[in-house]
mmCIF file of C-alpha atoms in Angstrom:
data_model
loop_
_atom_site.group_PDB
_atom_site.id
_atom_site.type_symbol
_atom_site.label_atom_id
_atom_site.label_comp_id
_atom_site.label_asym_id
_atom_site.label_seq_id
_atom_site.Cartn_x
_atom_site.Cartn_y
_atom_site.Cartn_z
ATOM 1 C CA UNK A 826 79.726 9.544 58.412
ATOM 2 C CA UNK A 827 77.568 6.419 58.423
ATOM 3 C CA UNK A 828 77.697 4.107 55.477
ATOM 4 C CA UNK A 829 74.761 4.655 53.217
ATOM 5 C CA UNK A 830 73.617 3.884 49.730
ATOM 6 C CA UNK A 831 75.852 4.682 46.809
ATOM 7 C CA UNK A 832 73.086 7.006 45.559
ATOM 8 C CA UNK A 833 74.332 6.485 42.031
ATOM 9 C CA UNK A 834 71.723 3.955 41.007
ATOM 10 C CA UNK A 835 68.424 2.452 41.937
ATOM 11 C CA UNK A 836 67.998 1.574 45.609
ATOM 12 C CA UNK A 837 66.332 -1.796 46.071
ATOM 13 C CA UNK A 838 63.522 -2.091 48.615
ATOM 14 C CA UNK A 839 63.605 -4.708 51.376
ATOM 15 C CA UNK A 840 60.337 -3.646 53.028
ATOM 16 C CA UNK A 841 57.434 -1.387 52.249
ATOM 17 C CA UNK A 842 55.516 0.531 54.905
ATOM 18 C CA UNK A 843 52.044 1.715 54.031
ATOM 19 C CA UNK A 844 49.808 4.319 55.677
ATOM 20 C CA UNK A 845 46.393 3.687 54.073
ATOM 21 C CA UNK A 846 44.739 6.669 55.779
ATOM 22 C CA UNK A 847 47.402 8.978 54.305
ATOM 23 C CA UNK A 848 47.681 7.188 50.927
ATOM 24 C CA UNK A 849 51.435 6.974 51.495
ATOM 25 C CA UNK A 850 53.945 4.208 50.967
ATOM 26 C CA UNK A 851 57.596 4.283 51.949
ATOM 27 C CA UNK A 852 60.026 1.670 50.705
ATOM 28 C CA UNK A 853 62.794 0.663 53.114
ATOM 29 C CA UNK A 854 66.270 -0.145 51.793
ATOM 30 C CA UNK A 855 68.177 -3.273 52.852
ATOM 31 C CA UNK A 856 70.818 -1.050 54.493
ATOM 32 C CA UNK A 857 68.194 0.602 56.713
ATOM 33 C CA UNK A 858 66.772 -2.812 57.617
ATOM 34 C CA UNK A 859 70.315 -3.935 58.609
ATOM 35 C CA UNK A 860 70.834 -0.876 60.829
ATOM 36 C CA UNK A 861 67.439 -1.187 62.509
ATOM 37 C CA UNK A 862 67.525 -4.932 63.073
ATOM 38 C CA UNK A 863 71.149 -4.706 64.229
ATOM 39 C CA UNK A 864 70.120 -2.694 67.286
ATOM 40 C CA UNK A 865 68.029 -4.465 69.898
ATOM 41 C CA UNK A 866 67.668 -3.093 73.406
ATOM 42 C CA UNK A 867 68.316 -5.660 76.097
ATOM 43 C CA UNK A 868 66.321 -5.688 79.351
ATOM 44 C CA UNK A 869 68.905 -3.560 81.200
ATOM 45 C CA UNK A 870 70.243 -1.504 78.267
ATOM 46 C CA UNK A 871 69.661 2.151 77.470
ATOM 47 C CA UNK A 872 67.731 3.197 74.385
ATOM 48 C CA UNK A 873 69.703 4.065 71.273
ATOM 49 C CA UNK A 874 68.755 5.487 67.904
ATOM 50 C CA UNK A 875 69.451 7.813 65.035
ATOM 51 C CA UNK A 876 67.935 9.786 62.194
ATOM 52 C CA UNK A 877 66.178 8.683 59.010
ATOM 53 C CA UNK A 878 66.785 10.025 55.495
ATOM 54 C CA UNK A 879 64.768 9.250 52.369
ATOM 55 C CA UNK A 880 65.556 9.432 48.685
ATOM 56 C CA UNK A 881 62.574 10.996 46.882
ATOM 57 C CA UNK A 882 64.165 10.863 43.420
ATOM 58 C CA UNK A 883 62.863 7.518 42.181
ATOM 59 C CA UNK A 884 59.864 6.943 39.974
ATOM 60 C CA UNK A 885 57.853 5.027 42.586
ATOM 61 C CA UNK A 886 57.491 5.294 46.321
ATOM 62 C CA UNK A 887 60.234 7.239 48.139
ATOM 63 C CA UNK A 888 62.949 5.031 49.616
ATOM 64 C CA UNK A 889 64.052 5.225 53.230
ATOM 65 C CA UNK A 890 67.724 5.061 52.284
ATOM 66 C CA UNK A 891 69.710 5.898 55.445
ATOM 67 C CA UNK A 892 69.288 5.196 59.149
ATOM 68 C CA UNK A 893 72.166 6.807 61.004
ATOM 69 C CA UNK A 894 73.903 4.883 63.756
ATOM 70 C CA UNK A 895 73.731 5.615 67.500
ATOM 71 C CA UNK A 896 76.263 8.236 68.547
ATOM 72 C CA UNK A 897 78.422 8.412 71.701
ATOM 73 C CA UNK A 898 77.267 12.000 72.393
ATOM 74 C CA UNK A 899 73.597 10.971 72.544
ATOM 75 C CA UNK A 900 72.150 10.893 76.065
ATOM 76 C CA UNK A 901 69.993 7.933 77.030
ATOM 77 C CA UNK A 902 68.398 5.917 79.777
ATOM 78 C CA UNK A 903 66.327 2.762 79.855
ATOM 79 C CA UNK A 904 63.163 4.538 78.686
ATOM 80 C CA UNK A 905 64.408 7.732 77.041
ATOM 81 C CA UNK A 906 66.798 9.033 74.391
ATOM 82 C CA UNK A 907 68.072 12.492 73.446
ATOM 83 C CA UNK A 908 69.957 12.620 70.161
ATOM 84 C CA UNK A 909 72.923 14.995 70.219
ATOM 85 C CA UNK A 910 71.785 18.139 68.343
ATOM 86 C CA UNK A 911 75.223 18.774 66.819
ATOM 87 C CA UNK A 912 75.439 15.284 65.380
ATOM 88 C CA UNK A 913 71.887 15.646 64.019
ATOM 89 C CA UNK A 914 72.755 18.841 62.157
ATOM 90 C CA UNK A 915 76.036 17.403 60.853
ATOM 91 C CA UNK A 916 74.260 14.286 59.573
ATOM 92 C CA UNK A 917 71.470 16.369 58.033
ATOM 93 C CA UNK A 918 73.949 18.569 56.156
ATOM 94 C CA UNK A 919 75.877 15.508 54.948
ATOM 95 C CA UNK A 920 72.896 13.544 53.627
ATOM 96 C CA UNK A 921 70.934 16.532 52.349
ATOM 97 C CA UNK A 922 73.965 17.571 50.264
ATOM 98 C CA UNK A 923 73.572 14.174 48.574
ATOM 99 C CA UNK A 924 69.914 14.761 47.720
ATOM 100 C CA UNK A 925 68.290 12.964 50.648
ATOM 101 C CA UNK A 926 65.569 14.406 52.868
ATOM 102 C CA UNK A 927 65.582 14.143 56.660
ATOM 103 C CA UNK A 928 62.278 12.404 57.397
ATOM 104 C CA UNK A 929 62.431 11.296 61.018
ATOM 105 C CA UNK A 930 64.074 9.334 63.763
ATOM 106 C CA UNK A 931 64.358 5.773 65.039
ATOM 107 C CA UNK A 932 65.104 4.317 68.445
ATOM 108 C CA UNK A 933 64.881 1.115 70.458
ATOM 109 C CA UNK A 934 62.471 -0.123 73.118
ATOM 110 C CA UNK A 935 62.946 -2.937 75.614
ATOM 111 C CA UNK A 936 59.682 -4.633 74.616
ATOM 112 C CA UNK A 937 58.983 -7.278 72.014
ATOM 113 C CA UNK A 938 56.406 -5.375 69.960
ATOM 114 C CA UNK A 939 57.025 -1.655 70.350
ATOM 115 C CA UNK A 940 54.276 0.847 71.048
ATOM 116 C CA UNK A 941 54.410 4.634 71.097
ATOM 117 C CA UNK A 942 54.683 5.803 74.685
ATOM 118 C CA UNK A 943 53.464 9.179 75.915
ATOM 119 C CA UNK A 944 57.138 10.198 76.165
ATOM 120 C CA UNK A 945 57.669 9.129 72.535
ATOM 121 C CA UNK A 946 54.702 11.215 71.397
ATOM 122 C CA UNK A 947 55.940 14.276 73.292
ATOM 123 C CA UNK A 948 59.469 13.875 71.905
ATOM 124 C CA UNK A 949 58.394 13.203 68.325
ATOM 125 C CA UNK A 950 55.912 16.085 68.322
ATOM 126 C CA UNK A 951 58.603 18.420 69.679
ATOM 127 C CA UNK A 952 60.883 17.166 66.877
ATOM 128 C CA UNK A 953 58.058 17.867 64.419
ATOM 129 C CA UNK A 954 57.623 21.448 65.635
ATOM 130 C CA UNK A 955 61.397 22.093 65.664
ATOM 131 C CA UNK A 956 61.858 20.753 62.139
ATOM 132 C CA UNK A 957 58.521 21.958 60.724
ATOM 133 C CA UNK A 958 57.387 18.638 59.258
ATOM 134 C CA UNK A 959 55.570 15.514 60.407
ATOM 135 C CA UNK A 960 58.291 12.925 61.048
ATOM 136 C CA UNK A 961 58.372 9.210 60.472
ATOM 137 C CA UNK A 962 59.027 7.547 63.824
ATOM 138 C CA UNK A 963 60.450 4.032 63.856
ATOM 139 C CA UNK A 964 60.759 1.996 67.039
ATOM 140 C CA UNK A 965 62.779 -1.216 67.134
ATOM 141 C CA UNK A 966 61.530 -3.793 69.610
ATOM 142 C CA UNK A 967 63.013 -7.112 70.658
ATOM 143 C CA UNK A 968 60.848 -9.372 68.464
ATOM 144 C CA UNK A 969 62.094 -10.568 65.108
ATOM 145 C CA UNK A 970 61.657 -8.307 62.107
ATOM 146 C CA UNK A 971 59.498 -7.228 60.505
ATOM 147 C CA UNK A 972 56.911 -7.405 63.327
ATOM 148 C CA UNK A 973 59.362 -6.131 65.933
ATOM 149 C CA UNK A 974 60.096 -2.965 63.943
ATOM 150 C CA UNK A 975 57.203 -0.513 63.660
ATOM 151 C CA UNK A 976 56.728 2.872 62.013
ATOM 152 C CA UNK A 977 54.363 5.781 62.632
ATOM 153 C CA UNK A 978 53.664 9.094 60.930
ATOM 154 C CA UNK A 979 53.627 11.568 63.804
ATOM 155 C CA UNK A 980 50.865 14.179 63.523
ATOM 156 C CA UNK A 981 49.734 16.838 65.974
ATOM 157 C CA UNK A 982 46.492 15.063 66.908
ATOM 158 C CA UNK A 983 46.993 11.531 65.593
ATOM 159 C CA UNK A 984 49.857 9.220 64.770
ATOM 160 C CA UNK A 985 48.832 6.447 62.391
ATOM 161 C CA UNK A 986 50.937 3.317 62.468
ATOM 162 C CA UNK A 987 52.201 1.972 59.164
ATOM 163 C CA UNK A 988 50.843 -1.348 58.039
ATOM 164 C CA UNK A 989 53.364 -4.142 58.298
ATOM 165 C CA UNK A 990 55.622 -4.576 55.295
ATOM 166 C CA UNK A 991 53.848 -7.745 54.190
ATOM 167 C CA UNK A 992 50.363 -6.195 54.172
ATOM 168 C CA UNK A 993 51.042 -3.459 51.624
ATOM 169 C CA UNK A 994 49.455 -4.180 48.255
ATOM 170 C CA UNK A 995 52.055 -4.553 45.536
ATOM 171 C CA UNK A 996 50.262 -2.035 43.335
ATOM 172 C CA UNK A 997 49.844 0.555 46.104
ATOM 173 C CA UNK A 998 50.052 3.940 44.458
ATOM 174 C CA UNK A 999 50.873 6.296 47.316
ATOM 175 C CA UNK A 1000 54.140 7.934 46.423
ATOM 176 C CA UNK A 1001 54.535 11.024 48.556
ATOM 177 C CA UNK A 1002 56.416 11.164 51.832
ATOM 178 C CA UNK A 1003 54.302 11.078 55.017
ATOM 179 C CA UNK A 1004 55.640 14.520 55.974
ATOM 180 C CA UNK A 1005 52.849 16.715 54.616
#
């Protein structure tokens, strides 16, 4: 199973994403930042991605603690990705048994500053219906982090983009996950 946080102590935040319209903040662990920024899609490469798991047990904002790695059984092309359902369930059981919540998915785009495509919206909304929650969707572009890594809270009729990590006020009080 992918390396993740020890889960025995406090997880330090490297970034903070903020959805002002939802009054939600989500801290992002250094390990998740390493996984995301370690996967850039080249001009001729296929998309790759994984799942996202958060630790809601802290006293402040929930922490995005695990981003699973791409898997050889995933199917992908230059502009699409299908995560292997068996690997998704195995990862979910593993991380949920350690107290983490499955909160969404991440994948790459072959563009500098990623945008949600119509295909992304269809896929993420199908994921939402199948899992019965509103997922966090992270897309890793080719530009340097943090601007080249963007997050959205996928809703049925809207999908607000998180404010960049540097624009979140330090005292921001939103502490629930953007799943409700």
